[in-house]
Amino acid sequence: MFSFEDYREILRLVKESGRYATYGEALEREEFIIMRHDVEYSVDRAYALSRVEDSMDFRSNYFFQWTNNSYNILSRKNRDLLTDMHERGHMIGLHFALNGMTDMELIRRRIRQEMDMLSDMLGFAVNTFSIHRPSPAVLAENIKLPGILNAYQDEFFSFDPKAGPDSALRVKYLSDANHIWRYGYPDAETIAAHPRIQILAHPFAWTKKGYENEENYRTLIREKYAEMIDSIDGECKDFSPYREGFMGMLT
Ligand SMILES: [Zn+2]
């Protein structure tokens, strides 16, 4: 589970269904499958997953945070990666973090503000968002803003606080949160059984080899550590004598 090979199999099934749709297309269709990626921790892993999708001639939806503490989408390197993904046809959206906000008017205003700023900084229109760890209250609010699509609005997501994994909802939701597909796995049977599906795959969970949860975190932390070493090396001329020693701590 969670190898690029496994992911390619999911893409193959989604493509085969003939129902793959962007958020905008799904609005107009009775049947659809949407592929969504909420990006946590690592832009590099999102970029790698987008390359896997390219290899299958598949384009999907990547939602990035920018108020989180573990990556910066406006760094030169990451901005280049996002621009490249956008130019290759992937949709770049905002993964909006509530950061403790509960006032719905403020949340609406912030979403609009962050999307405007992102569009401005990235140089292309960002008009779709998903919410990071949405509260039941914000799901119930079913936020719809002019010219903006919300991955959790009722056309794409069925909110029922009493629903269990087997409840019959208008849109089937499949998510790999914490390495667990709590509402089912996107296999042939599940895909055939539901006319409308939104799949959420977190890019940090997927790698070429595919790891179980703890080992996946270990490899992720190593990548971030190596990134930190590169960052210092890029800034400080006097760092290079130590570089090898620090890299040695990774093995
Ligand atoms: Zn999230």
Coordinates of C-alpha atoms and ligand atoms in Angstrom, one line a residue:
M1 CA 0.0 0.0 0.0
F2 CA 1.0 3.6 -0.7
S3 CA 3.6 2.9 -3.3
F4 CA 3.5 4.7 -6.7
E5 CA 2.6 1.4 -8.2
D6 CA -0.5 1.2 -6.0
Y7 CA -1.3 4.7 -6.9
R8 CA -1.0 4.1 -10.6
E9 CA -3.6 1.2 -10.2
I10 CA -6.0 3.7 -8.6
L11 CA -5.5 6.1 -11.5
R12 CA -6.0 3.3 -14.0
L13 CA -9.4 2.5 -12.4
V14 CA -10.4 6.1 -12.3
K15 CA -9.5 6.6 -15.9
E16 CA -11.2 3.4 -17.0
S17 CA -14.4 4.6 -15.3
G18 CA -14.7 7.4 -17.8
R19 CA -16.0 9.6 -14.9
Y20 CA -12.9 11.6 -14.0
A21 CA -13.8 15.2 -13.6
T22 CA -12.3 18.5 -12.3
Y23 CA -14.4 20.4 -9.7
G24 CA -15.8 22.7 -12.4
E25 CA -16.8 19.7 -14.6
A26 CA -18.3 17.8 -11.7
L27 CA -20.7 20.7 -11.1
E28 CA -22.3 20.0 -14.5
R29 CA -22.3 16.2 -14.3
E30 CA -24.6 13.5 -12.7
E31 CA -21.6 11.2 -12.3
F32 CA -18.0 12.0 -11.5
I33 CA -14.8 11.0 -9.8
I34 CA -12.7 13.9 -8.4
M35 CA -9.1 13.3 -7.4
R36 CA -7.9 15.7 -4.6
H37 CA -4.6 16.1 -2.9
D38 CA -4.2 18.1 0.3
V39 CA -0.6 18.9 0.7
E40 CA 0.9 18.5 4.2
Y41 CA 4.5 18.8 5.2
S42 CA 6.2 18.4 1.8
V43 CA 5.9 20.2 -1.6
D44 CA 8.5 17.8 -3.0
R45 CA 6.3 14.8 -2.4
A46 CA 3.3 16.6 -4.0
Y47 CA 5.5 17.3 -7.0
A48 CA 6.7 13.7 -7.2
L49 CA 3.1 12.5 -7.2
S50 CA 2.2 15.0 -9.9
R51 CA 4.9 13.4 -12.0
V52 CA 3.4 9.9 -11.5
E53 CA 0.1 11.3 -12.7
D54 CA 1.8 12.9 -15.7
S55 CA 3.2 9.5 -16.6
M56 CA -0.4 8.2 -16.7
D57 CA -1.6 11.3 -18.6
F58 CA -3.7 12.3 -15.6
R59 CA -4.2 15.8 -14.2
S60 CA -5.6 16.4 -10.7
N61 CA -6.1 18.9 -8.0
Y62 CA -3.4 20.0 -5.5
F63 CA -4.3 22.1 -2.5
F64 CA -1.4 23.8 -0.7
Q65 CA -1.3 25.4 2.7
W66 CA 0.6 28.6 3.3
T67 CA 0.1 29.2 7.0
N68 CA 1.5 25.9 8.0
N69 CA 4.9 25.4 9.8
S70 CA 6.6 22.9 7.6
Y71 CA 6.9 24.2 4.1
N72 CA 6.9 27.6 2.3
I73 CA 5.1 27.6 -1.1
L74 CA 6.6 31.0 -1.8
S75 CA 10.2 30.0 -1.6
R76 CA 11.8 30.3 -5.0
K77 CA 12.2 26.5 -5.3
N78 CA 8.7 25.7 -4.3
R79 CA 7.2 28.4 -6.4
D80 CA 9.0 27.0 -9.4
L81 CA 7.6 23.5 -8.6
L82 CA 4.0 24.9 -8.3
T83 CA 4.4 26.9 -11.5
D84 CA 5.6 23.8 -13.3
M85 CA 2.7 21.7 -12.0
H86 CA 0.3 24.5 -13.1
E87 CA 1.8 24.6 -16.5
R88 CA 1.6 20.9 -16.9
G89 CA -2.2 21.2 -16.3
H90 CA -2.7 20.4 -12.7
M91 CA -5.0 22.5 -10.7
I92 CA -3.4 24.5 -7.9
G93 CA -5.7 25.4 -5.0
L94 CA -5.6 26.7 -1.4
H95 CA -5.6 24.3 1.5
F96 CA -7.1 26.7 4.0
A97 CA -6.2 26.2 7.6
L98 CA -8.7 27.6 10.1
N99 CA -6.0 28.2 12.7
G100 CA -8.6 28.4 15.4
M101 CA -11.0 30.7 13.6
T102 CA -14.7 30.0 14.2
D103 CA -16.4 33.2 13.1
M104 CA -17.9 32.2 9.7
E105 CA -17.8 35.7 8.3
L106 CA -14.1 36.1 9.2
I107 CA -13.5 32.6 7.6
R108 CA -15.2 33.6 4.4
R109 CA -13.2 36.9 4.3
R110 CA -9.9 35.1 5.0
I111 CA -10.4 32.5 2.3
R112 CA -11.0 35.2 -0.2
Q113 CA -8.0 37.2 1.0
E114 CA -5.7 34.2 1.0
M115 CA -6.8 33.2 -2.5
D116 CA -6.4 36.7 -3.9
M117 CA -2.9 36.9 -2.4
L118 CA -1.9 33.5 -3.7
S119 CA -3.2 34.3 -7.2
D120 CA -1.2 37.5 -7.1
M121 CA 2.0 35.9 -5.8
L122 CA 1.8 32.8 -8.1
G123 CA 0.8 34.8 -11.2
F124 CA -2.2 32.6 -12.1
A125 CA -5.7 32.3 -10.8
V126 CA -6.3 30.2 -7.7
N127 CA -10.0 29.7 -7.4
T128 CA -10.5 26.4 -5.6
F129 CA -10.0 25.6 -1.9
S130 CA -10.2 22.8 0.6
I131 CA -10.2 23.1 4.3
H132 CA -7.5 21.7 6.5
R133 CA -9.1 19.7 9.4
P134 CA -12.5 21.2 8.8
S135 CA -14.7 21.4 11.9
P136 CA -18.3 20.1 11.7
A137 CA -19.5 23.7 12.0
V138 CA -17.5 24.8 8.9
L139 CA -18.7 21.7 6.9
A140 CA -22.3 22.5 7.9
E141 CA -21.8 26.1 6.8
N142 CA -21.3 24.8 3.2
I143 CA -19.3 27.8 2.2
K144 CA -19.9 29.0 -1.4
L145 CA -18.3 32.2 -2.6
P146 CA -18.8 33.8 -6.0
G147 CA -16.3 32.5 -8.6
I148 CA -14.7 30.1 -6.1
L149 CA -15.2 26.4 -5.6
N150 CA -15.0 24.7 -2.2
A151 CA -14.0 21.0 -2.2
Y152 CA -16.4 20.5 0.7
Q153 CA -19.4 22.2 -0.9
D154 CA -22.5 20.0 -1.2
E155 CA -22.0 19.2 -4.9
F156 CA -18.7 17.5 -4.1
F157 CA -19.1 16.3 -0.5
S158 CA -22.1 15.0 1.5
F159 CA -22.0 16.2 5.1
D160 CA -23.9 14.2 7.5
P161 CA -22.6 14.2 11.1
K162 CA -24.4 10.9 11.8
A163 CA -23.0 9.1 8.8
G164 CA -20.9 6.0 9.3
P165 CA -18.5 4.3 6.7
D166 CA -21.4 2.4 5.1
S167 CA -24.0 5.2 5.0
A168 CA -25.5 5.8 1.6
L169 CA -24.5 9.4 0.8
R170 CA -25.0 11.3 -2.5
V171 CA -21.2 11.7 -2.9
K172 CA -18.9 8.9 -1.7
Y173 CA -15.8 10.2 0.0
L174 CA -12.6 8.1 0.1
S175 CA -9.7 9.5 2.1
D176 CA -6.3 8.0 3.1
A177 CA -5.9 10.2 6.3
N178 CA -3.3 8.8 8.7
H179 CA -2.6 5.9 6.3
I180 CA -6.1 4.5 6.9
W181 CA -8.8 4.4 4.2
R182 CA -11.6 4.9 6.8
Y183 CA -14.4 5.1 4.3
G184 CA -13.2 2.4 1.9
Y185 CA -10.4 1.9 -0.6
P186 CA -10.7 3.1 -4.2
D187 CA -10.7 -0.4 -5.7
A188 CA -12.7 -1.6 -8.8
E189 CA -15.7 -2.7 -6.7
T190 CA -16.0 0.6 -4.7
I191 CA -15.5 2.8 -7.8
A192 CA -18.2 0.8 -9.7
A193 CA -20.6 1.0 -6.7
H194 CA -20.8 4.8 -6.5
P195 CA -21.8 7.2 -9.3
R196 CA -20.2 10.2 -7.5
I197 CA -16.9 10.0 -5.7
Q198 CA -14.3 12.4 -4.3
I199 CA -11.0 10.8 -3.5
L200 CA -8.6 12.5 -1.1
A201 CA -5.0 11.2 -1.3
H202 CA -2.4 13.0 0.8
P203 CA 0.9 13.2 -1.2
F204 CA 3.1 12.9 1.8
A205 CA 1.8 9.3 2.3
W206 CA 2.8 8.1 -1.1
T207 CA 6.4 7.2 -2.2
K208 CA 8.0 5.1 -4.9
K209 CA 8.5 2.2 -2.6
G210 CA 5.5 2.6 -0.4
Y211 CA 6.0 2.5 3.4
E212 CA 3.8 1.7 6.4
N213 CA 2.9 4.6 8.5
E214 CA 5.9 4.9 10.9
E215 CA 8.5 4.2 8.2
N216 CA 6.8 6.7 6.0
Y217 CA 7.2 9.4 8.6
R218 CA 10.9 8.4 9.1
T219 CA 11.6 8.8 5.4
L220 CA 9.7 12.1 5.3
I221 CA 11.7 13.5 8.3
R222 CA 14.9 12.4 6.6
E223 CA 13.9 14.3 3.5
K224 CA 13.1 17.5 5.5
Y225 CA 16.4 17.2 7.4
A226 CA 18.4 16.9 4.1
E227 CA 16.4 19.9 2.8
M228 CA 17.5 21.9 5.9
I229 CA 21.2 20.9 5.3
D230 CA 20.8 22.1 1.7
S231 CA 19.3 25.3 2.8
I232 CA 22.1 26.1 5.2
D233 CA 24.7 25.1 2.6
G234 CA 23.1 27.4 0.1
E235 CA 23.3 30.4 2.5
C236 CA 26.6 29.9 4.3
K237 CA 30.0 29.6 2.7
D238 CA 31.6 28.2 5.9
F239 CA 29.1 25.3 6.3
S240 CA 30.6 22.9 3.7
P241 CA 33.2 21.3 6.0
Y242 CA 30.4 20.1 8.3
R243 CA 28.0 19.1 5.6
E244 CA 29.1 15.5 5.3
G245 CA 29.0 15.0 9.0
F246 CA 25.4 16.2 9.2
M247 CA 24.4 14.1 6.2
G248 CA 26.0 11.1 7.9
M249 CA 23.5 11.5 10.8
L250 CA 20.8 10.5 8.3
T251 CA 22.0 7.0 7.8
Ligands
ZN1 ZN -5.0 19.1 5.6

